XYZ file of C-alpha atoms in Angstrom:
240
model
C 44.796 -89.602 -40.475
C 41.127 -89.500 -41.444
C 40.744 -86.001 -40.038
C 43.822 -84.773 -41.820
C 42.748 -86.264 -45.123
C 39.283 -84.812 -44.765
C 40.654 -81.319 -44.062
C 43.132 -81.549 -46.904
C 40.979 -83.130 -49.602
C 37.580 -81.646 -48.874
C 37.872 -77.840 -48.628
C 34.895 -75.942 -47.286
C 33.383 -73.418 -49.684
C 31.007 -70.521 -48.648
C 28.714 -69.288 -51.422
C 28.825 -65.613 -52.372
C 25.338 -64.068 -52.037
C 24.472 -60.563 -53.293
C 20.986 -59.047 -52.918
C 19.665 -57.367 -56.050
C 16.282 -55.758 -56.615
C 14.275 -57.072 -59.520
C 13.515 -54.678 -62.378
C 15.804 -51.833 -61.406
C 15.506 -49.012 -58.887
C 12.411 -47.572 -57.166
C 11.050 -44.316 -58.580
C 10.468 -42.144 -55.535
C 9.204 -39.045 -57.382
C 6.700 -40.926 -59.560
C 5.920 -44.182 -57.780
C 3.942 -46.936 -59.408
C 0.246 -46.815 -58.400
C -0.853 -49.552 -56.049
C -3.468 -52.151 -56.786
C -7.027 -50.674 -56.884
C -8.335 -52.889 -54.105
C -5.365 -52.037 -51.917
C -5.838 -48.323 -52.653
C -9.500 -48.547 -51.554
C -8.542 -50.369 -48.355
C -5.823 -47.807 -47.539
C -8.238 -44.936 -48.103
C -10.851 -46.500 -45.820
C -8.364 -47.190 -43.039
C -6.637 -43.781 -43.283
C -6.759 -42.084 -39.841
C -8.253 -38.623 -39.547
C -8.047 -36.033 -36.737
C -10.071 -32.941 -35.920
C -7.887 -29.864 -36.346
C -7.136 -27.960 -33.159
C -7.439 -24.699 -35.134
C -11.037 -25.340 -36.182
C -13.450 -22.578 -35.084
C -10.707 -20.378 -33.577
C -9.954 -16.772 -34.409
C -6.480 -15.638 -35.516
C -5.915 -13.930 -32.160
C -6.530 -17.237 -30.385
C -3.913 -18.934 -32.555
C -1.269 -16.253 -31.932
C -1.453 -16.209 -28.133
C -0.305 -18.906 -25.741
C -2.813 -18.223 -23.018
C -4.715 -21.499 -23.364
C -3.158 -24.703 -22.118
C -3.407 -27.873 -24.153
C -4.330 -29.890 -21.103
C -6.919 -29.170 -18.433
C -5.151 -28.773 -15.120
C -6.443 -28.741 -11.596
C -6.639 -25.102 -10.480
C -6.652 -25.957 -6.786
C -3.083 -26.155 -5.562
C -2.683 -26.389 -1.760
C 0.964 -25.327 -1.849
C 0.079 -22.296 -3.975
C -2.579 -21.357 -1.431
C 0.055 -21.408 1.314
C 2.404 -19.203 -0.724
C -0.479 -16.812 -1.466
C -1.253 -16.535 2.245
C 2.384 -15.715 2.965
C 2.359 -13.097 0.200
C -0.794 -11.500 1.627
C 0.940 -11.311 5.004
C 3.906 -9.489 3.433
C 1.591 -6.882 1.921
C -0.294 -6.314 5.173
C 2.774 -5.984 7.403
C 5.089 -3.960 5.132
C 5.064 -0.162 5.286
C 6.983 0.107 2.024
C 6.466 -2.197 -0.980
C 8.408 -1.543 -4.202
C 7.673 -3.142 -7.578
C 10.412 -3.766 -10.161
C 10.562 -5.012 -13.728
C 13.301 -7.638 -14.003
C 15.562 -7.457 -17.044
C 17.988 -10.330 -17.816
C 20.159 -10.684 -14.737
C 22.883 -13.134 -13.758
C 22.363 -15.368 -10.770
C 25.302 -13.925 -8.834
C 23.995 -10.371 -9.366
C 20.541 -11.393 -8.180
C 22.024 -12.988 -5.073
C 24.052 -9.845 -4.426
C 20.918 -7.704 -4.682
C 19.080 -10.073 -2.353
C 21.921 -9.860 0.204
C 22.078 -6.049 0.077
C 18.337 -5.692 0.603
C 18.444 -8.272 3.384
C 21.232 -6.357 5.123
C 18.934 -3.316 5.395
C 16.010 -5.451 6.645
C 14.323 -5.575 3.239
C 13.172 -8.704 1.450
C 13.482 -9.250 -2.313
C 10.795 -11.674 -3.549
C 9.518 -13.044 -6.860
C 6.048 -14.544 -7.324
C 3.985 -15.740 -10.267
C 0.983 -13.871 -11.610
C -1.445 -16.616 -10.560
C -0.170 -16.609 -6.976
C -0.446 -12.829 -6.861
C -4.052 -13.002 -8.083
C -4.975 -15.483 -5.360
C -3.326 -13.333 -2.683
C -4.643 -9.893 -3.696
C -8.052 -10.683 -5.199
C -10.825 -8.533 -3.650
C -8.356 -6.588 -1.488
C -7.172 -2.978 -1.417
C -3.987 -4.049 -3.212
C -5.817 -5.468 -6.240
C -4.655 -2.599 -8.597
C -1.167 -4.131 -8.397
C -2.334 -6.808 -10.859
C -2.667 -4.215 -13.665
C 1.080 -3.737 -14.146
C 2.291 -7.111 -12.842
C 2.294 -8.757 -16.284
C 5.902 -9.773 -16.970
C 9.062 -10.714 -15.076
C 8.616 -8.743 -11.863
C 10.289 -8.533 -8.481
C 8.907 -7.139 -5.215
C 10.767 -5.638 -2.256
C 9.031 -5.651 1.141
C 10.265 -3.359 3.911
C 8.771 -3.187 7.425
C 10.032 0.415 7.697
C 9.595 3.179 5.065
C 13.309 3.474 4.284
C 12.931 5.152 0.893
C 16.466 6.525 0.795
C 18.077 3.133 1.421
C 15.782 1.493 -1.128
C 16.700 3.917 -3.908
C 20.383 3.743 -3.005
C 20.430 -0.039 -3.512
C 18.300 0.235 -6.652
C 20.859 2.500 -8.328
C 23.483 -0.253 -8.012
C 21.449 -2.723 -10.089
C 20.266 -1.317 -13.446
C 18.601 -4.655 -14.236
C 15.930 -3.774 -11.645
C 13.669 -1.113 -13.140
C 11.559 0.600 -10.483
C 7.894 0.875 -11.549
C 5.900 2.026 -8.529
C 5.561 1.495 -4.794
C 3.156 1.393 -1.875
C 4.188 3.893 0.815
C 2.302 3.697 4.107
C -0.664 2.025 2.391
C -0.817 4.530 -0.488
C 0.139 3.857 -4.113
C 2.872 6.189 -5.345
C 4.675 6.456 -8.662
C 8.434 6.447 -9.179
C 8.573 10.260 -9.315
C 6.592 10.586 -6.098
C 8.939 8.116 -4.445
C 11.875 10.266 -5.517
C 10.214 13.258 -3.853
C 9.654 11.265 -0.671
C 13.393 10.599 -0.551
C 14.001 14.304 0.098
C 11.748 14.289 3.159
C 13.724 13.521 6.353
C 12.857 10.524 8.451
C 10.636 10.646 11.530
C 13.469 11.080 14.051
C 14.960 14.008 12.149
C 11.557 15.660 11.720
C 10.847 15.281 15.436
C 14.208 16.842 16.326
C 13.530 19.811 14.020
C 10.044 20.247 15.532
C 11.420 20.217 19.079
C 14.075 22.758 18.128
C 11.446 25.022 16.547
C 9.219 24.827 19.616
C 12.144 25.557 21.939
C 13.251 28.539 19.876
C 9.704 29.931 19.879
C 9.448 29.570 23.661
C 12.830 31.226 24.135
C 11.816 34.151 21.898
C 8.561 34.684 23.803
C 10.413 34.569 27.116
C 12.899 37.185 25.939
C 10.161 39.452 24.632
C 8.186 39.270 27.898
C 11.244 40.089 30.028
C 12.596 42.786 27.730
C 10.856 45.740 29.445
C 11.721 44.499 32.922
C 15.354 44.033 32.020
C 15.452 47.500 30.458
C 13.937 49.084 33.593
C 16.378 47.269 35.890
C 19.325 48.369 33.735
C 18.241 52.020 33.789
C 17.724 51.987 37.555
C 21.206 50.547 38.098
C 22.729 53.272 35.945
C 20.814 55.982 37.919
C 22.062 54.561 41.231
C 25.620 54.775 40.001
C 25.101 58.411 38.975
C 23.733 59.375 42.407
C 26.639 57.774 44.196
């Protein structure tokens, strides 16, 4: 009964509290100046930083060639990749250089598969790796036009016709130049090399030319003898 009477007679009341700022709203555009001593302390403790643009020319600010952090230039894995790249250059008789335009992943895989089917290898390397691989070598001029998104095709055999045939199927790969049998050639010179037959065809034509020349000489040497024999046979028939 005591609990019931207490709950019925003494009702619990919760006060209503509402926060209100004294003296109106804060003026954000024209704030009230702080206390002079506080202003001096804030000015003394204000952090300051040296500008990263100090002492730099406008050209240095426009380019992104300088890294913000100093990185270790020695990369063992990059050295291994550079050695593999150097091996590709030394063992390939045909090396083609392409500029890579935006290309979907499935199209790139298709191009890789088509080159691989004809025993050609489509590769992509960074400029730094290429510099490590070709520095102080006979292929160093390659670095002059390898400045953007580039692809390289290595072929152990100089199959120019097959290379250009696959290239025509992928307009995203823009042919720049090539190395044919250790000699730098332009795109136009590579197109002219396409018209030259391969080694087997050239050898067959040479053998045919040599055989025809030998046959002609043999016929010319035996011409007088054959003529004499024919005339003698005709004279024998007349005497009979």
